[in-house]
mmCIF file with all atom_site columns, C-alpha atoms and ligand atoms in Angstrom:
data_model
loop_
_atom_site.group_PDB
_atom_site.id
_atom_site.type_symbol
_atom_site.label_atom_id
_atom_site.label_alt_id
_atom_site.label_comp_id
_atom_site.label_asym_id
_atom_site.label_entity_id
_atom_site.label_seq_id
_atom_site.pdbx_PDB_ins_code
_atom_site.Cartn_x
_atom_site.Cartn_y
_atom_site.Cartn_z
_atom_site.occupancy
_atom_site.B_iso_or_equiv
_atom_site.pdbx_formal_charge
_atom_site.auth_seq_id
_atom_site.auth_comp_id
_atom_site.auth_asym_id
_atom_site.auth_atom_id
_atom_site.pdbx_PDB_model_num
ATOM   1   C  CA  . MET A 1 1   ? 0.049   -0.235  -0.156 1.00 90.00 ? 1   MET A CA  1
ATOM   2   C  CA  . GLU A 1 2   ? 1.265   3.358   -1.050 1.00 90.00 ? 2   GLU A CA  1
ATOM   3   C  CA  . ASN A 1 3   ? 2.561   5.681   1.924  1.00 96.00 ? 3   ASN A CA  1
ATOM   4   C  CA  . CYS A 1 4   ? 2.979   2.449   4.463  1.00 98.00 ? 4   CYS A CA  1
ATOM   5   C  CA  . ILE A 1 5   ? 5.955   2.583   6.239  1.00 98.00 ? 5   ILE A CA  1
ATOM   6   C  CA  . PHE A 1 6   ? 6.337   -1.013  6.690  1.00 98.00 ? 6   PHE A CA  1
ATOM   7   C  CA  . CYS A 1 7   ? 5.469   -1.832  3.123  1.00 98.00 ? 7   CYS A CA  1
ATOM   8   C  CA  . LYS A 1 8   ? 8.055   0.447   2.406  1.00 98.00 ? 8   LYS A CA  1
ATOM   9   C  CA  . ILE A 1 9   ? 10.273  -1.517  4.500  1.00 98.00 ? 9   ILE A CA  1
ATOM   10  C  CA  . ILE A 1 10  ? 9.541   -4.824  3.120  1.00 98.00 ? 10  ILE A CA  1
ATOM   11  C  CA  . LYS A 1 11  ? 10.163  -3.268  -0.725 1.00 98.00 ? 11  LYS A CA  1
ATOM   12  C  CA  . GLY A 1 12  ? 13.617  -1.873  0.722  1.00 98.00 ? 12  GLY A CA  1
ATOM   13  C  CA  . GLU A 1 13  ? 12.268  1.766   0.641  1.00 98.00 ? 13  GLU A CA  1
ATOM   14  C  CA  . ILE A 1 14  ? 13.202  2.711   3.349  1.00 97.00 ? 14  ILE A CA  1
ATOM   15  C  CA  . PRO A 1 15  ? 16.408  0.910   5.290  1.00 98.00 ? 15  PRO A CA  1
ATOM   16  C  CA  . SER A 1 16  ? 15.682  -1.556  8.230  1.00 98.00 ? 16  SER A CA  1
ATOM   17  C  CA  . ALA A 1 17  ? 17.783  -4.398  10.064 1.00 98.00 ? 17  ALA A CA  1
ATOM   18  C  CA  . LYS A 1 18  ? 16.582  -7.203  9.250  1.00 98.00 ? 18  LYS A CA  1
ATOM   19  C  CA  . VAL A 1 19  ? 15.811  -10.279 11.494 1.00 98.00 ? 19  VAL A CA  1
ATOM   20  C  CA  . TYR A 1 20  ? 14.261  -12.790 9.087  1.00 98.00 ? 20  TYR A CA  1
ATOM   21  C  CA  . GLU A 1 21  ? 12.427  -12.869 5.910  1.00 98.00 ? 21  GLU A CA  1
ATOM   22  C  CA  . ASP A 1 22  ? 10.596  -15.355 3.842  1.00 98.00 ? 22  ASP A CA  1
ATOM   23  C  CA  . ASP A 1 23  ? 7.210   -15.463 1.188  1.00 98.00 ? 23  ASP A CA  1
ATOM   24  C  CA  . ILE A 1 24  ? 4.930   -14.394 3.851  1.00 98.00 ? 24  ILE A CA  1
ATOM   25  C  CA  . VAL A 1 25  ? 6.572   -12.691 6.575  1.00 98.00 ? 25  VAL A CA  1
ATOM   26  C  CA  . TYR A 1 26  ? 9.535   -9.417  7.672  1.00 98.00 ? 26  TYR A CA  1
ATOM   27  C  CA  . ALA A 1 27  ? 10.936  -9.261  10.846 1.00 99.00 ? 27  ALA A CA  1
ATOM   28  C  CA  . PHE A 1 28  ? 13.376  -6.591  11.621 1.00 99.00 ? 28  PHE A CA  1
ATOM   29  C  CA  . LEU A 1 29  ? 14.271  -4.634  14.923 1.00 98.00 ? 29  LEU A CA  1
ATOM   30  C  CA  . ASP A 1 30  ? 12.032  -2.029  16.270 1.00 98.00 ? 30  ASP A CA  1
ATOM   31  C  CA  . ILE A 1 31  ? 14.121  1.201   15.959 1.00 98.00 ? 31  ILE A CA  1
ATOM   32  C  CA  . THR A 1 32  ? 13.557  2.068   19.550 1.00 98.00 ? 32  THR A CA  1
ATOM   33  C  CA  . GLN A 1 33  ? 14.489  -1.011  21.026 1.00 98.00 ? 33  GLN A CA  1
ATOM   34  C  CA  . VAL A 1 34  ? 12.103  -1.107  24.294 1.00 98.00 ? 34  VAL A CA  1
ATOM   35  C  CA  . THR A 1 35  ? 14.457  -3.918  25.581 1.00 98.00 ? 35  THR A CA  1
ATOM   36  C  CA  . PRO A 1 36  ? 17.750  -5.245  23.521 1.00 98.00 ? 36  PRO A CA  1
ATOM   37  C  CA  . GLY A 1 37  ? 16.556  -7.300  20.240 1.00 98.00 ? 37  GLY A CA  1
ATOM   38  C  CA  . HIS A 1 38  ? 13.050  -5.867  20.529 1.00 98.00 ? 38  HIS A CA  1
ATOM   39  C  CA  . THR A 1 39  ? 11.660  -7.083  17.016 1.00 99.00 ? 39  THR A CA  1
ATOM   40  C  CA  . LEU A 1 40  ? 8.795   -6.321  14.804 1.00 99.00 ? 40  LEU A CA  1
ATOM   41  C  CA  . VAL A 1 41  ? 7.192   -9.404  12.687 1.00 99.00 ? 41  VAL A CA  1
ATOM   42  C  CA  . ILE A 1 42  ? 4.622   -7.989  9.808  1.00 98.00 ? 42  ILE A CA  1
ATOM   43  C  CA  . PRO A 1 43  ? 2.939   -10.018 7.086  1.00 98.00 ? 43  PRO A CA  1
ATOM   44  C  CA  . LYS A 1 44  ? 4.438   -9.080  3.599  1.00 98.00 ? 44  LYS A CA  1
ATOM   45  C  CA  . GLN A 1 45  ? 0.481   -8.450  2.904  1.00 98.00 ? 45  GLN A CA  1
ATOM   46  C  CA  . HIS A 1 46  ? -0.925  -5.165  4.477  1.00 98.00 ? 46  HIS A CA  1
ATOM   47  C  CA  . VAL A 1 47  ? -3.329  -5.424  6.814  1.00 98.00 ? 47  VAL A CA  1
ATOM   48  C  CA  . GLN A 1 48  ? -4.170  -2.895  8.957  1.00 98.00 ? 48  GLN A CA  1
ATOM   49  C  CA  . ASN A 1 49  ? -4.927  -4.827  11.979 1.00 98.00 ? 49  ASN A CA  1
ATOM   50  C  CA  . ILE A 1 50  ? -5.893  -8.090  13.532 1.00 98.00 ? 50  ILE A CA  1
ATOM   51  C  CA  . PHE A 1 51  ? -9.648  -7.335  12.202 1.00 98.00 ? 51  PHE A CA  1
ATOM   52  C  CA  . GLU A 1 52  ? -8.435  -8.097  8.818  1.00 98.00 ? 52  GLU A CA  1
ATOM   53  C  CA  . TYR A 1 53  ? -6.792  -11.121 8.769  1.00 98.00 ? 53  TYR A CA  1
ATOM   54  C  CA  . ASP A 1 54  ? -8.594  -14.198 7.475  1.00 98.00 ? 54  ASP A CA  1
ATOM   55  C  CA  . GLU A 1 55  ? -7.519  -17.621 9.251  1.00 97.00 ? 55  GLU A CA  1
ATOM   56  C  CA  . ASP A 1 56  ? -5.156  -18.718 6.583  1.00 98.00 ? 56  ASP A CA  1
ATOM   57  C  CA  . LEU A 1 57  ? -3.094  -15.128 7.042  1.00 98.00 ? 57  LEU A CA  1
ATOM   58  C  CA  . ALA A 1 58  ? -3.490  -15.327 10.804 1.00 98.00 ? 58  ALA A CA  1
ATOM   59  C  CA  . ALA A 1 59  ? -2.103  -19.013 10.731 1.00 98.00 ? 59  ALA A CA  1
ATOM   60  C  CA  . GLU A 1 60  ? 0.774   -18.497 7.869  1.00 98.00 ? 60  GLU A CA  1
ATOM   61  C  CA  . VAL A 1 61  ? 2.203   -15.542 10.211 1.00 98.00 ? 61  VAL A CA  1
ATOM   62  C  CA  . PHE A 1 62  ? 1.396   -16.949 13.781 1.00 98.00 ? 62  PHE A CA  1
ATOM   63  C  CA  . LYS A 1 63  ? 2.711   -20.275 12.785 1.00 98.00 ? 63  LYS A CA  1
ATOM   64  C  CA  . ARG A 1 64  ? 6.570   -18.106 12.063 1.00 98.00 ? 64  ARG A CA  1
ATOM   65  C  CA  . ILE A 1 65  ? 6.597   -16.321 15.095 1.00 98.00 ? 65  ILE A CA  1
ATOM   66  C  CA  . PRO A 1 66  ? 7.967   -19.367 17.473 1.00 98.00 ? 66  PRO A CA  1
ATOM   67  C  CA  . LYS A 1 67  ? 10.804  -19.771 15.830 1.00 98.00 ? 67  LYS A CA  1
ATOM   68  C  CA  . ILE A 1 68  ? 11.804  -15.963 15.430 1.00 98.00 ? 68  ILE A CA  1
ATOM   69  C  CA  . ALA A 1 69  ? 11.344  -15.937 19.591 1.00 98.00 ? 69  ALA A CA  1
ATOM   70  C  CA  . LYS A 1 70  ? 12.978  -18.696 19.839 1.00 98.00 ? 70  LYS A CA  1
ATOM   71  C  CA  . ALA A 1 71  ? 16.273  -17.171 17.521 1.00 98.00 ? 71  ALA A CA  1
ATOM   72  C  CA  . ILE A 1 72  ? 16.291  -13.881 19.731 1.00 98.00 ? 72  ILE A CA  1
ATOM   73  C  CA  . GLN A 1 73  ? 16.238  -15.940 23.328 1.00 98.00 ? 73  GLN A CA  1
ATOM   74  C  CA  . THR A 1 74  ? 19.236  -17.735 21.739 1.00 98.00 ? 74  THR A CA  1
ATOM   75  C  CA  . ALA A 1 75  ? 21.216  -14.610 20.369 1.00 98.00 ? 75  ALA A CA  1
ATOM   76  C  CA  . PHE A 1 76  ? 20.336  -12.954 23.800 1.00 98.00 ? 76  PHE A CA  1
ATOM   77  C  CA  . PRO A 1 77  ? 21.065  -15.298 26.530 1.00 97.00 ? 77  PRO A CA  1
ATOM   78  C  CA  . GLU A 1 78  ? 20.174  -13.204 29.247 1.00 98.00 ? 78  GLU A CA  1
ATOM   79  C  CA  . CYS A 1 79  ? 16.338  -13.143 28.001 1.00 98.00 ? 79  CYS A CA  1
ATOM   80  C  CA  . SER A 1 80  ? 14.594  -14.945 30.377 1.00 97.00 ? 80  SER A CA  1
ATOM   81  C  CA  . GLY A 1 81  ? 11.097  -14.254 28.982 1.00 98.00 ? 81  GLY A CA  1
ATOM   82  C  CA  . MET A 1 82  ? 9.183   -11.960 25.711 1.00 98.00 ? 82  MET A CA  1
ATOM   83  C  CA  . ASN A 1 83  ? 6.181   -10.228 25.326 1.00 98.00 ? 83  ASN A CA  1
ATOM   84  C  CA  . ILE A 1 84  ? 4.581   -10.753 22.457 1.00 98.00 ? 84  ILE A CA  1
ATOM   85  C  CA  . ILE A 1 85  ? 2.516   -7.702  21.769 1.00 98.00 ? 85  ILE A CA  1
ATOM   86  C  CA  . GLN A 1 86  ? -0.206  -6.793  19.114 1.00 98.00 ? 86  GLN A CA  1
ATOM   87  C  CA  . ASN A 1 87  ? -1.678  -2.922  19.113 1.00 98.00 ? 87  ASN A CA  1
ATOM   88  C  CA  . ASN A 1 88  ? -5.156  -3.064  17.264 1.00 98.00 ? 88  ASN A CA  1
ATOM   89  C  CA  . GLY A 1 89  ? -6.098  0.653   16.466 1.00 98.00 ? 89  GLY A CA  1
ATOM   90  C  CA  . GLU A 1 90  ? -5.221  4.147   17.985 1.00 98.00 ? 90  GLU A CA  1
ATOM   91  C  CA  . VAL A 1 91  ? -7.027  3.555   21.469 1.00 98.00 ? 91  VAL A CA  1
ATOM   92  C  CA  . ALA A 1 92  ? -5.230  0.574   21.620 1.00 98.00 ? 92  ALA A CA  1
ATOM   93  C  CA  . TYR A 1 93  ? -1.469  2.429   21.004 1.00 97.00 ? 93  TYR A CA  1
ATOM   94  C  CA  . GLN A 1 94  ? -1.094  1.310   17.515 1.00 98.00 ? 94  GLN A CA  1
ATOM   95  C  CA  . SER A 1 95  ? 0.817   4.057   15.526 1.00 98.00 ? 95  SER A CA  1
ATOM   96  C  CA  . VAL A 1 96  ? 1.726   2.570   12.521 1.00 98.00 ? 96  VAL A CA  1
ATOM   97  C  CA  . PHE A 1 97  ? -1.255  0.854   10.485 1.00 98.00 ? 97  PHE A CA  1
ATOM   98  C  CA  . HIS A 1 98  ? 0.202   -2.445  9.220  1.00 98.00 ? 98  HIS A CA  1
ATOM   99  C  CA  . SER A 1 99  ? -0.390  -5.115  11.318 1.00 98.00 ? 99  SER A CA  1
ATOM   100 C  CA  . HIS A 1 100 ? 2.620   -5.755  13.157 1.00 98.00 ? 100 HIS A CA  1
ATOM   101 C  CA  . PHE A 1 101 ? 3.777   -8.221  16.222 1.00 98.00 ? 101 PHE A CA  1
ATOM   102 C  CA  . HIS A 1 102 ? 6.339   -7.141  19.227 1.00 98.00 ? 102 HIS A CA  1
ATOM   103 C  CA  . LEU A 1 103 ? 8.208   -9.717  19.992 1.00 98.00 ? 103 LEU A CA  1
ATOM   104 C  CA  . ILE A 1 104 ? 9.936   -7.920  23.362 1.00 98.00 ? 104 ILE A CA  1
ATOM   105 C  CA  . PRO A 1 105 ? 12.266  -9.862  25.340 1.00 98.00 ? 105 PRO A CA  1
ATOM   106 C  CA  . ARG A 1 106 ? 12.413  -9.860  29.108 1.00 98.00 ? 106 ARG A CA  1
ATOM   107 C  CA  . TYR A 1 107 ? 16.073  -9.543  30.909 1.00 98.00 ? 107 TYR A CA  1
ATOM   108 C  CA  . SER A 1 108 ? 14.451  -7.939  34.329 1.00 98.00 ? 108 SER A CA  1
ATOM   109 C  CA  . GLN A 1 109 ? 11.083  -6.639  35.867 1.00 94.00 ? 109 GLN A CA  1
ATOM   110 C  CA  . LYS A 1 110 ? 12.604  -3.172  35.548 1.00 95.00 ? 110 LYS A CA  1
ATOM   111 C  CA  . ASP A 1 111 ? 14.528  -3.835  32.074 1.00 97.00 ? 111 ASP A CA  1
ATOM   112 C  CA  . GLY A 1 112 ? 12.306  -1.135  30.415 1.00 92.00 ? 112 GLY A CA  1
ATOM   113 C  CA  . PHE A 1 113 ? 9.040   -2.347  29.357 1.00 97.00 ? 113 PHE A CA  1
ATOM   114 C  CA  . SER A 1 114 ? 5.958   -2.587  31.763 1.00 95.00 ? 114 SER A CA  1
ATOM   115 C  CA  . MET A 1 115 ? 2.156   -3.536  31.654 1.00 94.00 ? 115 MET A CA  1
ATOM   116 C  CA  . ALA A 1 116 ? -0.815  -2.601  33.922 1.00 95.00 ? 116 ALA A CA  1
ATOM   117 C  CA  . PHE A 1 117 ? -3.982  -4.750  34.257 1.00 96.00 ? 117 PHE A CA  1
ATOM   118 C  CA  . THR A 1 118 ? -6.883  -3.312  35.935 1.00 97.00 ? 118 THR A CA  1
ATOM   119 C  CA  . ASP A 1 119 ? -8.729  -5.909  38.260 1.00 97.00 ? 119 ASP A CA  1
ATOM   120 C  CA  . ASN A 1 120 ? -12.348 -4.721  37.835 1.00 97.00 ? 120 ASN A CA  1
ATOM   121 C  CA  . SER A 1 121 ? -13.694 -8.346  38.593 1.00 95.00 ? 121 SER A CA  1
ATOM   122 C  CA  . HIS A 1 122 ? -15.226 -6.626  41.220 1.00 96.00 ? 122 HIS A CA  1
ATOM   123 C  CA  . GLN A 1 123 ? -17.594 -4.789  39.732 1.00 96.00 ? 123 GLN A CA  1
ATOM   124 C  CA  . TYR A 1 124 ? -19.449 -7.779  38.249 1.00 95.00 ? 124 TYR A CA  1
ATOM   125 C  CA  . THR A 1 125 ? -21.808 -9.727  39.647 1.00 97.00 ? 125 THR A CA  1
ATOM   126 C  CA  . PRO A 1 126 ? -21.648 -13.356 38.453 1.00 96.00 ? 126 PRO A CA  1
ATOM   127 C  CA  . GLU A 1 127 ? -24.265 -12.916 36.104 1.00 97.00 ? 127 GLU A CA  1
ATOM   128 C  CA  . GLU A 1 128 ? -23.189 -9.783  34.160 1.00 97.00 ? 128 GLU A CA  1
ATOM   129 C  CA  . PHE A 1 129 ? -19.894 -11.570 33.849 1.00 96.00 ? 129 PHE A CA  1
ATOM   130 C  CA  . LYS A 1 130 ? -21.343 -14.882 32.204 1.00 97.00 ? 130 LYS A CA  1
ATOM   131 C  CA  . HIS A 1 131 ? -23.946 -12.586 29.946 1.00 97.00 ? 131 HIS A CA  1
ATOM   132 C  CA  . ARG A 1 132 ? -20.840 -10.894 28.832 1.00 97.00 ? 132 ARG A CA  1
ATOM   133 C  CA  . ALA A 1 133 ? -19.130 -14.188 27.868 1.00 97.00 ? 133 ALA A CA  1
ATOM   134 C  CA  . GLN A 1 134 ? -22.611 -15.315 26.225 1.00 97.00 ? 134 GLN A CA  1
ATOM   135 C  CA  . ILE A 1 135 ? -22.570 -12.305 23.788 1.00 97.00 ? 135 ILE A CA  1
ATOM   136 C  CA  . ILE A 1 136 ? -19.170 -12.766 22.638 1.00 98.00 ? 136 ILE A CA  1
ATOM   137 C  CA  . GLN A 1 137 ? -19.929 -16.663 22.209 1.00 97.00 ? 137 GLN A CA  1
ATOM   138 C  CA  . ASP A 1 138 ? -23.203 -15.712 19.857 1.00 97.00 ? 138 ASP A CA  1
ATOM   139 C  CA  . THR A 1 139 ? -21.407 -13.524 17.564 1.00 97.00 ? 139 THR A CA  1
ATOM   140 C  CA  . ILE A 1 140 ? -18.478 -15.640 16.812 1.00 95.00 ? 140 ILE A CA  1
ATOM   141 C  CA  . GLN A 1 141 ? -18.533 -17.487 13.465 1.00 87.00 ? 141 GLN A CA  1
HETATM 142 P  P1  . AMP B 2 .   ? 2.891   0.396   17.291 1.00 88.16 ? 1   AMP B P1  1
HETATM 143 O  O1  . AMP B 2 .   ? 2.838   1.436   18.542 1.00 88.16 ? 1   AMP B O1  1
HETATM 144 O  O2  . AMP B 2 .   ? 2.303   -1.269  18.165 1.00 88.16 ? 1   AMP B O2  1
HETATM 145 O  O3  . AMP B 2 .   ? 1.775   0.881   16.338 1.00 88.16 ? 1   AMP B O3  1
HETATM 146 O  O4  . AMP B 2 .   ? 4.281   0.174   16.970 1.00 88.16 ? 1   AMP B O4  1
HETATM 147 C  C1  . AMP B 2 .   ? 4.816   0.692   16.399 1.00 88.16 ? 1   AMP B C1  1
HETATM 148 C  C2  . AMP B 2 .   ? 6.490   0.476   16.428 1.00 88.16 ? 1   AMP B C2  1
HETATM 149 O  O5  . AMP B 2 .   ? 6.936   0.667   15.073 1.00 88.16 ? 1   AMP B O5  1
HETATM 150 C  C3  . AMP B 2 .   ? 7.064   1.627   16.896 1.00 88.16 ? 1   AMP B C3  1
HETATM 151 O  O6  . AMP B 2 .   ? 7.412   0.765   18.548 1.00 88.16 ? 1   AMP B O6  1
HETATM 152 C  C4  . AMP B 2 .   ? 8.047   1.880   16.179 1.00 88.16 ? 1   AMP B C4  1
HETATM 153 O  O7  . AMP B 2 .   ? 9.165   1.801   17.045 1.00 88.16 ? 1   AMP B O7  1
HETATM 154 C  C5  . AMP B 2 .   ? 8.150   1.307   15.331 1.00 88.16 ? 1   AMP B C5  1
HETATM 155 N  N1  . AMP B 2 .   ? 8.517   1.721   14.147 1.00 88.16 ? 1   AMP B N1  1
HETATM 156 C  C6  . AMP B 2 .   ? 7.956   2.759   13.584 1.00 88.16 ? 1   AMP B C6  1
HETATM 157 N  N2  . AMP B 2 .   ? 8.861   3.292   12.108 1.00 88.16 ? 1   AMP B N2  1
HETATM 158 C  C7  . AMP B 2 .   ? 9.892   2.145   12.076 1.00 88.16 ? 1   AMP B C7  1
HETATM 159 C  C8  . AMP B 2 .   ? 11.091  1.884   11.032 1.00 88.16 ? 1   AMP B C8  1
HETATM 160 N  N3  . AMP B 2 .   ? 11.308  2.662   10.235 1.00 88.16 ? 1   AMP B N3  1
HETATM 161 N  N4  . AMP B 2 .   ? 11.816  1.001   11.788 1.00 88.16 ? 1   AMP B N4  1
HETATM 162 C  C9  . AMP B 2 .   ? 11.450  0.261   12.575 1.00 88.16 ? 1   AMP B C9  1
HETATM 163 N  N5  . AMP B 2 .   ? 10.842  0.520   13.788 1.00 88.16 ? 1   AMP B N5  1
HETATM 164 C  C10 . AMP B 2 .   ? 10.154  1.225   13.132 1.00 88.16 ? 1   AMP B C10 1
HETATM 165 ZN ZN1 . ZN  B 3 .   ? 1.532   -1.683  4.405  1.00 88.16 ? 2   ZN  B ZN1 1
#
């Protein structure tokens, strides 16, 4: 897609530090290096976000992620864990609208990456909780 920075990276029109490439995905270092080895895995097909994937593309892309994750872990022996993050939509902190998976190797809980989950469980009765699950279940195709 024109004017997409990640499509330009795939085509070599913008430089990147390549980690892996095949017919389906391109992987390269995220310029911010939140932690050493922070890598982005992107489908070569331009899809904006998770809502634009079909099952086959999702399977093909995700199938490649474990081997890239394992390579990062091997390359950085101090890596003792990894966050894999995929932001969808501006509200979810997506800033580049060509879908991508962040592979963020973790070295300690003070290595520069953090995430916060608010526990709202006390706000719901068991019935409300079940109802919420049910309305999602009812719309799955
Ligand atoms: P997100 O905020 O989830 O959309 O992530 C987009 C990521 O793309 C950010 O972490 C940026 O640092 C990264 N990024 C943007 N431009 C480049 C670039 N030219 N090379 C490498 N990483 C980039
Ligand atoms: Zn693109």
